[in-house]
Tab-separated table of C-alpha atoms in Angstrom:
chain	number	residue	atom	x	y	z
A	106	UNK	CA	-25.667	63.121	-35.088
A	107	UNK	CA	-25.624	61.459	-31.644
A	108	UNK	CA	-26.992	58.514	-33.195
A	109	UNK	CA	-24.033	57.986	-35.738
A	110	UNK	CA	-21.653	58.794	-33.005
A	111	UNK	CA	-22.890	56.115	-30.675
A	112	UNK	CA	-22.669	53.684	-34.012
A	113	UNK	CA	-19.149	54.841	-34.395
A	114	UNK	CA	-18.022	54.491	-31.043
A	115	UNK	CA	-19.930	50.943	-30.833
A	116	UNK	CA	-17.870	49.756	-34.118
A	117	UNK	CA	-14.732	51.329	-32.882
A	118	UNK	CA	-15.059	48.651	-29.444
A	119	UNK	CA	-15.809	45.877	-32.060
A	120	UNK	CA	-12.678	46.562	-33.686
A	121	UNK	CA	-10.307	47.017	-30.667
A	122	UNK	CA	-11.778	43.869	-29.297
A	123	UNK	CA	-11.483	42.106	-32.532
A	124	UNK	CA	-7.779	43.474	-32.739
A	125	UNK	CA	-7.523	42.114	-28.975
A	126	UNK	CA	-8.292	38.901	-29.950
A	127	UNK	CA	-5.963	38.324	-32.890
A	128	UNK	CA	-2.947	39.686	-31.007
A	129	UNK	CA	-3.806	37.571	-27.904
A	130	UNK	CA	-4.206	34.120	-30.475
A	131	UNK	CA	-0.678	35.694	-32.396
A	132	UNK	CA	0.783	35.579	-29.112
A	133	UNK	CA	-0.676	32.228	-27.433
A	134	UNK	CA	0.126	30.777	-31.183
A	135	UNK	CA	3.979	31.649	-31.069
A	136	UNK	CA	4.530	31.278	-27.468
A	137	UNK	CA	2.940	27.703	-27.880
A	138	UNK	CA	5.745	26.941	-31.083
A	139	UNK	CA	8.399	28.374	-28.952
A	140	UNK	CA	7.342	26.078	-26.106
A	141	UNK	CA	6.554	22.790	-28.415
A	142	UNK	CA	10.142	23.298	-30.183
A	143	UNK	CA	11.650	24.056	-27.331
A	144	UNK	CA	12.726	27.302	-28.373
A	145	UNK	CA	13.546	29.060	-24.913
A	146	UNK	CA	13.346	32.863	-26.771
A	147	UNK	CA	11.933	35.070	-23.670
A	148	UNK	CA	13.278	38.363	-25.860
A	149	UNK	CA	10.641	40.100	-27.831
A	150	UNK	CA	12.905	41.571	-30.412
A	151	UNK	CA	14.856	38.057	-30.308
A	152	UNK	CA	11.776	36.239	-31.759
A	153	UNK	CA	10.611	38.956	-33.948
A	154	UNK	CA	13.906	38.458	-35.798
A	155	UNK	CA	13.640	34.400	-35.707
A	156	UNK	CA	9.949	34.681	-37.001
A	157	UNK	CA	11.293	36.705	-39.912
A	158	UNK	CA	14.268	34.323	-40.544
A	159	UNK	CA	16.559	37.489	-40.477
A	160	UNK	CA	19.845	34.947	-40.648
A	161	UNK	CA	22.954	36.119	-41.622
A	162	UNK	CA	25.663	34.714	-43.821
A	163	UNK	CA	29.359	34.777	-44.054
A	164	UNK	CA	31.422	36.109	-46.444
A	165	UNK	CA	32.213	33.175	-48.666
A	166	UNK	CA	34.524	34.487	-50.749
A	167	UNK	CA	36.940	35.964	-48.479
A	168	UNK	CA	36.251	32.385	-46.776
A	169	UNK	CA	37.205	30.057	-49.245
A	170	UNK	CA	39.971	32.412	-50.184
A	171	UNK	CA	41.485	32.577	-46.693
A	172	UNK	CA	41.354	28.555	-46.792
A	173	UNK	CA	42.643	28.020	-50.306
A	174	UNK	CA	39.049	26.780	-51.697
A	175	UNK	CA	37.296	28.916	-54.829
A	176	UNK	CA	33.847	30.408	-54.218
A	177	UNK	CA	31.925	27.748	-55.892
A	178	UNK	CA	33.310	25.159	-53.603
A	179	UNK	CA	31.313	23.116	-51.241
A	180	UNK	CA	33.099	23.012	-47.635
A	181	UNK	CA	31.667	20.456	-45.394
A	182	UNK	CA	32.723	20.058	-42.028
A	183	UNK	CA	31.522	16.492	-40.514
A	184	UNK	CA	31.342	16.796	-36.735
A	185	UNK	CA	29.922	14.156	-34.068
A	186	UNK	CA	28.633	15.890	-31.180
A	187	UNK	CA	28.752	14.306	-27.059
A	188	UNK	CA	32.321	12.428	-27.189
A	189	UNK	CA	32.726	11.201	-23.890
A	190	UNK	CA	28.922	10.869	-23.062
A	191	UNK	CA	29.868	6.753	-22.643
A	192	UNK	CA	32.060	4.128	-24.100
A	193	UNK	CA	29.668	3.236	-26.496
A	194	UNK	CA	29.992	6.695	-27.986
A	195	UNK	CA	33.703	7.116	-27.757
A	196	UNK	CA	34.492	4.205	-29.419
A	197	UNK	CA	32.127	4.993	-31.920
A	198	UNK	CA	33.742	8.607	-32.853
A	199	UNK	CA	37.202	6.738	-32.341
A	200	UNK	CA	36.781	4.050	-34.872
A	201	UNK	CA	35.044	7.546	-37.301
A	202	UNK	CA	37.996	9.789	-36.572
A	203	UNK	CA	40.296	6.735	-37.885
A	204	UNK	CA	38.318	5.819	-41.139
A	205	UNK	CA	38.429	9.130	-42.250
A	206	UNK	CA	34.445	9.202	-41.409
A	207	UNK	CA	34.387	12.292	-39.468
A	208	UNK	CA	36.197	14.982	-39.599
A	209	UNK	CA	35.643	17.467	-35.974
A	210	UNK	CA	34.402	16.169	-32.582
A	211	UNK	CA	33.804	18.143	-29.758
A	212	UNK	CA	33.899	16.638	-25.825
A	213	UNK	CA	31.338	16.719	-22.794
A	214	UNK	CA	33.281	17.584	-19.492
A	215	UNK	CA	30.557	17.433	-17.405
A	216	UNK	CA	30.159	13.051	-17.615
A	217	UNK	CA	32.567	10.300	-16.867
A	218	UNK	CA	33.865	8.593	-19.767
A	219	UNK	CA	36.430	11.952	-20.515
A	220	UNK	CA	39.290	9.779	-19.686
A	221	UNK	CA	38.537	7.761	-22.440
A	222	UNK	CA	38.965	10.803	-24.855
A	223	UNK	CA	41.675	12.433	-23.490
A	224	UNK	CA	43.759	8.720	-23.798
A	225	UNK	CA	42.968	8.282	-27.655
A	226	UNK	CA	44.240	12.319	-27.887
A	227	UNK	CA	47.256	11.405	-26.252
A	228	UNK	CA	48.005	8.942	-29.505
A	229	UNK	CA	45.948	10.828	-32.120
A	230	UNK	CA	46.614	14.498	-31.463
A	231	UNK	CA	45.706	15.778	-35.128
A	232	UNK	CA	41.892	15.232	-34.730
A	233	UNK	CA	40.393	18.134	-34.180
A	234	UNK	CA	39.100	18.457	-30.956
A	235	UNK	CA	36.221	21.246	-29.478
A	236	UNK	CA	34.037	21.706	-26.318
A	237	UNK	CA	31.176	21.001	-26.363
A	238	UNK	CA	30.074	22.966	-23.437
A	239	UNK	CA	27.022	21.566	-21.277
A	240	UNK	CA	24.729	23.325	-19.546
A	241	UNK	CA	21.850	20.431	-19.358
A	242	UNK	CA	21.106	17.223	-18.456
A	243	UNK	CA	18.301	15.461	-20.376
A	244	UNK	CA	18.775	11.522	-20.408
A	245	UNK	CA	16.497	10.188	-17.680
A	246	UNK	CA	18.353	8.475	-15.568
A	247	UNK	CA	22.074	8.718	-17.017
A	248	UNK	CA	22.399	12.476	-15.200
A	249	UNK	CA	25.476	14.894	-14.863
A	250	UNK	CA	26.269	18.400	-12.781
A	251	UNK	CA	28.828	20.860	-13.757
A	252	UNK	CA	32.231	20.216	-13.250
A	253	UNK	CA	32.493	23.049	-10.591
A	254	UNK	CA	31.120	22.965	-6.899
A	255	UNK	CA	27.473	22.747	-6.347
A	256	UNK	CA	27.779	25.999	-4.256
A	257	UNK	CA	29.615	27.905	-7.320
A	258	UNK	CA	26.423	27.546	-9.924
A	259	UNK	CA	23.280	26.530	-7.720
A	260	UNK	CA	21.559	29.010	-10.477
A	261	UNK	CA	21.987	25.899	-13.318
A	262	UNK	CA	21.742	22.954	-10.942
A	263	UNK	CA	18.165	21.322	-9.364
A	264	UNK	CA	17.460	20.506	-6.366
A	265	UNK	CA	19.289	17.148	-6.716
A	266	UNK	CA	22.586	19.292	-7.914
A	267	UNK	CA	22.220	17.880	-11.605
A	268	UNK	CA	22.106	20.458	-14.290
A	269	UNK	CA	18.538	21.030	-15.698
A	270	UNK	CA	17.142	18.885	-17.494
A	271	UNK	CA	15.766	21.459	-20.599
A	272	UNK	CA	16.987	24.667	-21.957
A	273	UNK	CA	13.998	26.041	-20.694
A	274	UNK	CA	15.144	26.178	-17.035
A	275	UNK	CA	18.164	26.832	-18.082
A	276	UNK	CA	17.139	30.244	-19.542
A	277	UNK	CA	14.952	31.364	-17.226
A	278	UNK	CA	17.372	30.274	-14.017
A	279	UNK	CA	20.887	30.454	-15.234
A	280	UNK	CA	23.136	33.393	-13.393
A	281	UNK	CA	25.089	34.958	-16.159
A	282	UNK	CA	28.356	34.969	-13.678
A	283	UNK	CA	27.719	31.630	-12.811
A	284	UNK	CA	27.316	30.528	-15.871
A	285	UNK	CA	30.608	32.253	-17.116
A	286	UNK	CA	32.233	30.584	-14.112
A	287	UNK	CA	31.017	27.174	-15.605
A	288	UNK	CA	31.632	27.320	-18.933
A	289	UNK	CA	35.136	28.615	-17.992
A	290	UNK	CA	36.075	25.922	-15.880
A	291	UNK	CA	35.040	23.392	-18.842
A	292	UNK	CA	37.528	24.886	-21.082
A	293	UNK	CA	40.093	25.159	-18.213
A	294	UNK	CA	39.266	21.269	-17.399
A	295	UNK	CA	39.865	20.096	-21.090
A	296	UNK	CA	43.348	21.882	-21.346
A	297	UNK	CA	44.295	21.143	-18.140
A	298	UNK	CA	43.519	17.183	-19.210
A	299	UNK	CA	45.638	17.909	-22.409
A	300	UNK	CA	43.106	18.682	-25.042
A	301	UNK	CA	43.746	21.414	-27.488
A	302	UNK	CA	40.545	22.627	-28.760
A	303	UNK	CA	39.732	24.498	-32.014
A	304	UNK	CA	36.277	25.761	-31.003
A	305	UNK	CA	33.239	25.605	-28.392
A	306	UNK	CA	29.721	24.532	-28.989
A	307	UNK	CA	26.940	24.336	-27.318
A	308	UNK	CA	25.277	21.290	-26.164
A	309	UNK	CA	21.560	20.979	-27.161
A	310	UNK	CA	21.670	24.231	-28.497
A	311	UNK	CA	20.987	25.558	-24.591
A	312	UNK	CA	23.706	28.519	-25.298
A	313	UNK	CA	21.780	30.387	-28.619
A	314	UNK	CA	18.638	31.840	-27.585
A	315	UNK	CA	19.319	34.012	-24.771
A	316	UNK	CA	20.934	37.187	-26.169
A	317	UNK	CA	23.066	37.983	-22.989
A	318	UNK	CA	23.817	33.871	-22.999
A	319	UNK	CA	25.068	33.891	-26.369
A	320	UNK	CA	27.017	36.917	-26.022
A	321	UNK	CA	28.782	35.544	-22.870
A	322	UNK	CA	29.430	32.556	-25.633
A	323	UNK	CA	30.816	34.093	-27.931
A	324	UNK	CA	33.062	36.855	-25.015
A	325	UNK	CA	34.402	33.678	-23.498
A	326	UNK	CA	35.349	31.884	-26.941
A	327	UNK	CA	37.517	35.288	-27.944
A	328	UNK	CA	39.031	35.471	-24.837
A	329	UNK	CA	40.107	31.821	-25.099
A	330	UNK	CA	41.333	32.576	-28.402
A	331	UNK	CA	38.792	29.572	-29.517
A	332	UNK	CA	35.925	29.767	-32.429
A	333	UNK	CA	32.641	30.082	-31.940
A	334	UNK	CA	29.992	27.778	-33.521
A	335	UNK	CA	27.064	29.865	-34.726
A	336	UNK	CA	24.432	27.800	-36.761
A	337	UNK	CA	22.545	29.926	-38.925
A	338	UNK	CA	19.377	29.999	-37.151
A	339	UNK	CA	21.261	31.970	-33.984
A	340	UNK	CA	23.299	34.325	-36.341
A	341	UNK	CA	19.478	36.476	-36.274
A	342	UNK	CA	21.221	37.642	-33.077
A	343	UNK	CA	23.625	39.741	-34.671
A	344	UNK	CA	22.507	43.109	-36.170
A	345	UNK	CA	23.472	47.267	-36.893
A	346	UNK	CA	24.075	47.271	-32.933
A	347	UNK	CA	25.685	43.674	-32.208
A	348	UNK	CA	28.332	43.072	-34.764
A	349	UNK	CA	29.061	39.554	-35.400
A	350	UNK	CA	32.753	39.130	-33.677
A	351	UNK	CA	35.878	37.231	-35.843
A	352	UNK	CA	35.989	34.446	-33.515
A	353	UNK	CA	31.828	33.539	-34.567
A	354	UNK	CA	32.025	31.443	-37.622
A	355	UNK	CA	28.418	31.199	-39.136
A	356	UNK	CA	27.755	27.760	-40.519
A	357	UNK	CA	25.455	28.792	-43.589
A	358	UNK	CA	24.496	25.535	-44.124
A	359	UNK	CA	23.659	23.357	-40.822
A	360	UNK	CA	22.274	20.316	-40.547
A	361	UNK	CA	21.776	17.706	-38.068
A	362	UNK	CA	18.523	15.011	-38.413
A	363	UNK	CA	14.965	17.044	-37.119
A	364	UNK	CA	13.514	15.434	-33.746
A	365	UNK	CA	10.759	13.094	-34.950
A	366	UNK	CA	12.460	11.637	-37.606
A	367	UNK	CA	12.035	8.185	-38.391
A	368	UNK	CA	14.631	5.373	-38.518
A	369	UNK	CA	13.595	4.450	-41.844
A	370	UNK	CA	14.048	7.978	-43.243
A	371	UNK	CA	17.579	8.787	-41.829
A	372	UNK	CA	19.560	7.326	-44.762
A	373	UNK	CA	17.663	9.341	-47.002
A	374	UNK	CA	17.649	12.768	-44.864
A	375	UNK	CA	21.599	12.299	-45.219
A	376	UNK	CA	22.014	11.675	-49.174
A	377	UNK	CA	19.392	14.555	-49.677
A	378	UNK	CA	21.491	17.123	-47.822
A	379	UNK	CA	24.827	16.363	-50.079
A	380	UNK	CA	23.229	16.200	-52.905
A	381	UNK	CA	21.204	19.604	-51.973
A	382	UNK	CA	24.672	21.313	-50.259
A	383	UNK	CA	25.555	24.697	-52.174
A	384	UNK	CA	28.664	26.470	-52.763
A	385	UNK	CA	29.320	27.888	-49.286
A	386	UNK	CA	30.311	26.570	-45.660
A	387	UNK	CA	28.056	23.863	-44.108
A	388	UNK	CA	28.627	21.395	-41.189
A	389	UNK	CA	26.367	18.118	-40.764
A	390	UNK	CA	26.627	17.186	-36.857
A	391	UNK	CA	26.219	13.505	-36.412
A	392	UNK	CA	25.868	11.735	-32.878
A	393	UNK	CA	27.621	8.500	-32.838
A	394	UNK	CA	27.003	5.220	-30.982
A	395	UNK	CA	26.749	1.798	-30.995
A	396	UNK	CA	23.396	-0.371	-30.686
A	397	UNK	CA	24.749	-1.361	-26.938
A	398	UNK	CA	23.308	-2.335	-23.501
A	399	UNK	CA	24.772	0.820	-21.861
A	400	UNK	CA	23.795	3.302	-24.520
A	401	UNK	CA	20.183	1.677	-24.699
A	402	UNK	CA	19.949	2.603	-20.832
A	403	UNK	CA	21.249	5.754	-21.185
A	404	UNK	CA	18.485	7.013	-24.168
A	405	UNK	CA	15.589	5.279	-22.030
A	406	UNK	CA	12.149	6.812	-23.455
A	407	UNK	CA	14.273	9.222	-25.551
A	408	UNK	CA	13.650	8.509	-29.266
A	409	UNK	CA	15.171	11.634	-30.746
A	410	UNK	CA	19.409	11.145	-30.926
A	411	UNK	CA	18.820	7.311	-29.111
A	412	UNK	CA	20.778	4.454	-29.573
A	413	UNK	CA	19.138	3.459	-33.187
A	414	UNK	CA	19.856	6.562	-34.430
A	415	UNK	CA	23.452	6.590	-33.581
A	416	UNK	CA	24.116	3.380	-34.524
A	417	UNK	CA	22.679	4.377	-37.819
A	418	UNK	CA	24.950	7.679	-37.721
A	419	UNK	CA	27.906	5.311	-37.376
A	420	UNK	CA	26.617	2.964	-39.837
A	421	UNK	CA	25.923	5.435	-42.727
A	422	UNK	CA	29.154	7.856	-42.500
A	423	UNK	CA	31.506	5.046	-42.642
A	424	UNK	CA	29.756	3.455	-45.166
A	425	UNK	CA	31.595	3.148	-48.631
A	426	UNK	CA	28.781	4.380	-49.943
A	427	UNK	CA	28.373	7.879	-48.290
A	428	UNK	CA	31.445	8.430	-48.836
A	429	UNK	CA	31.508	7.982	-52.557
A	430	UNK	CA	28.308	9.978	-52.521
A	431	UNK	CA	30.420	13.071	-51.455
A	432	UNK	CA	32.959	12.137	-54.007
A	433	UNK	CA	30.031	12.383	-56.683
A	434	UNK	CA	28.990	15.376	-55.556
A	435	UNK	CA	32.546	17.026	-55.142
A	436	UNK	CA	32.404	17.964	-51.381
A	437	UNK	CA	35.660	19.460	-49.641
A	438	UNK	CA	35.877	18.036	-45.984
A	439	UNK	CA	37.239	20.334	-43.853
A	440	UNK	CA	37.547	20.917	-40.115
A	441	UNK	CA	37.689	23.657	-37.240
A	442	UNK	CA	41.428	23.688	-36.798
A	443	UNK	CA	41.186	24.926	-40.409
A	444	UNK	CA	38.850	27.870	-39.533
A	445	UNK	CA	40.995	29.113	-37.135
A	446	UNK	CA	43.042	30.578	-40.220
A	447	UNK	CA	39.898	33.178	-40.388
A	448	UNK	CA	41.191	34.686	-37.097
């Protein structure tokens, strides 16, 4: 009897350790994605919930109902991201806004070129307009703080008083007043310049992975009276306990081109996703630009979103034919200021 019990308790070890050793390689395995990705989720039950893809959808039908569409429509919002990151980029979404190529932008406050932006509004003030709010800085030399004093946020600046450079550092160093403060004083600093914004975004993402980050989002975009951008993959935030507010509009459908893809595939990536698009509510974001000396300094040893790509971006959407591909394939182009009806 001994005998068997020292066999049992020698199996029992093997299979704790064994059990160990997969959890530790589960854990190493997801917390090296998360890391490769970039996916700053530090929240156990947050990446539980992204593992499992437990997105959430809108209600379509009260959707397209609310916006005069039927529920087999396909609504498409077209929306260039980082206006007034340089000229190169401005005139890009410019000349896109006029053609009819775009059909939403959404503005940096935090660089230079905002004058730019807020001149074209003063002459074309039914594009619709959102802000893109900033919390990082990754182009390697072309850098950027926030648009309040260093000594307001020094939780989302480095030591040379530039905001981080990755949503990482972001995430783990951001103060959530500070960060209110911030993003505050970006939507204050686009009104106050004249804009009149339909919604806030978030640039690189940097705003969706924390949950108490993305609920100070979404507070700050009701009490602006402002939508929300939600892309599917962050709408696993929102559960029996953290109801998904009016002023967060889920985007079903996003899509914007996957880092690593290649210049010779980008055409393609873009035809595939209209002729793939469902009945429902999607949004392509495209980043604009022109094959320039100033935007190939600024995307220095950054492939993903550089200057080929958004001179490809610019070259494709206002292309005759894209757009009668989304005439074959009976897409409705819509925009944020027509969201705002949902609210």
């Amino acid at each position: 009897m001994s005998s068997l019990n020292l066999q049992i308790r020698i199996l029992t070890k093997k299979i704790i350790s064994s059990l160990m050793i997969f959890i530790t390689v589960i854990i190493i395995t997801l917390i090296s994605y998360f890391h490769y990705n970039q996916l700053p989720i530090y929240d156990v039950n947050l990446a539980v919930k992204f593992i499992l893809n437990e997105q959430k959808n809108n209600d379509f039908d009260t959707v397209s109902e609310t916006l005069g569409y039927k529920p087999t429509d396909k609504l498409l919002i077209i929306h260039a991201d980082d206006l007034g990151l340089c000229e190169s980029v401005n005139s890009a979404t410019f000349e896109s806004f006029q053609s009819g190529s775009i059909s939403s932008a959404s503005v940096m406050m935090t660089t230079k070129e905002i004058n730019e932006v807020v001149s074209f509004l003063d002459n074309n003030k039914n594009y619709d307009m959102g802000i893109h709010l900033t919390v990082t800085s990754e182009w390697k030399y072309h850098k950027w703080g926030g648009v309040l004093n260093k000594n307001d946020i020094p939780s989302i600046l480095n030591s040379k008083n530039h905001l981080y450079w990755n949503k990482r550092k972001f995430t783990k160093n951001g103060k959530l007043d500070e960060i209110r403060k911030e993003l505050q004083a970006q939507i204050d600093l686009g009104i106050s310049m004249g804009i009149n914004p339909s919604h806030i975004d978030s640039h690189e993402g940097a705003l969706f992975f924390d949950p108490d980050i993305f609920k100070l989002y979404l507070q700050i975009a009701e009490e602006n009276d402002l939508l929300a951008f939600v892309p599917s993959q962050a709408s696993v935030h929102f559960d029996e306990n953290f109801k998904k507010p009016k002023h967060a509009i889920i985007i079903d459908q996003f899509h914007m081109l996957p880092e690593g893809t290649e210049i010779n595939q980008i055409k393609d990536y873009y035809f595939n996703v209209i002729e793939n698009l469902s009945p429902g509510l999607s949004q392509i974001i495209v980043h604009l630009g022109k094959d320039e000396k100033e935007l190939r300094e600024i995307t220095i040893d950054h492939p993903n979103f550089d200057y080929r790509w958004r001179q490809l971006d610019f070259d494709i959407f206002n292309s005759d034919e894209f757009k009668n591909h989304l005439k074959k394939h009976d897409i409705k182009i819509i925009n944020w200021k027509d969201l705002k009806k949902l609210i």
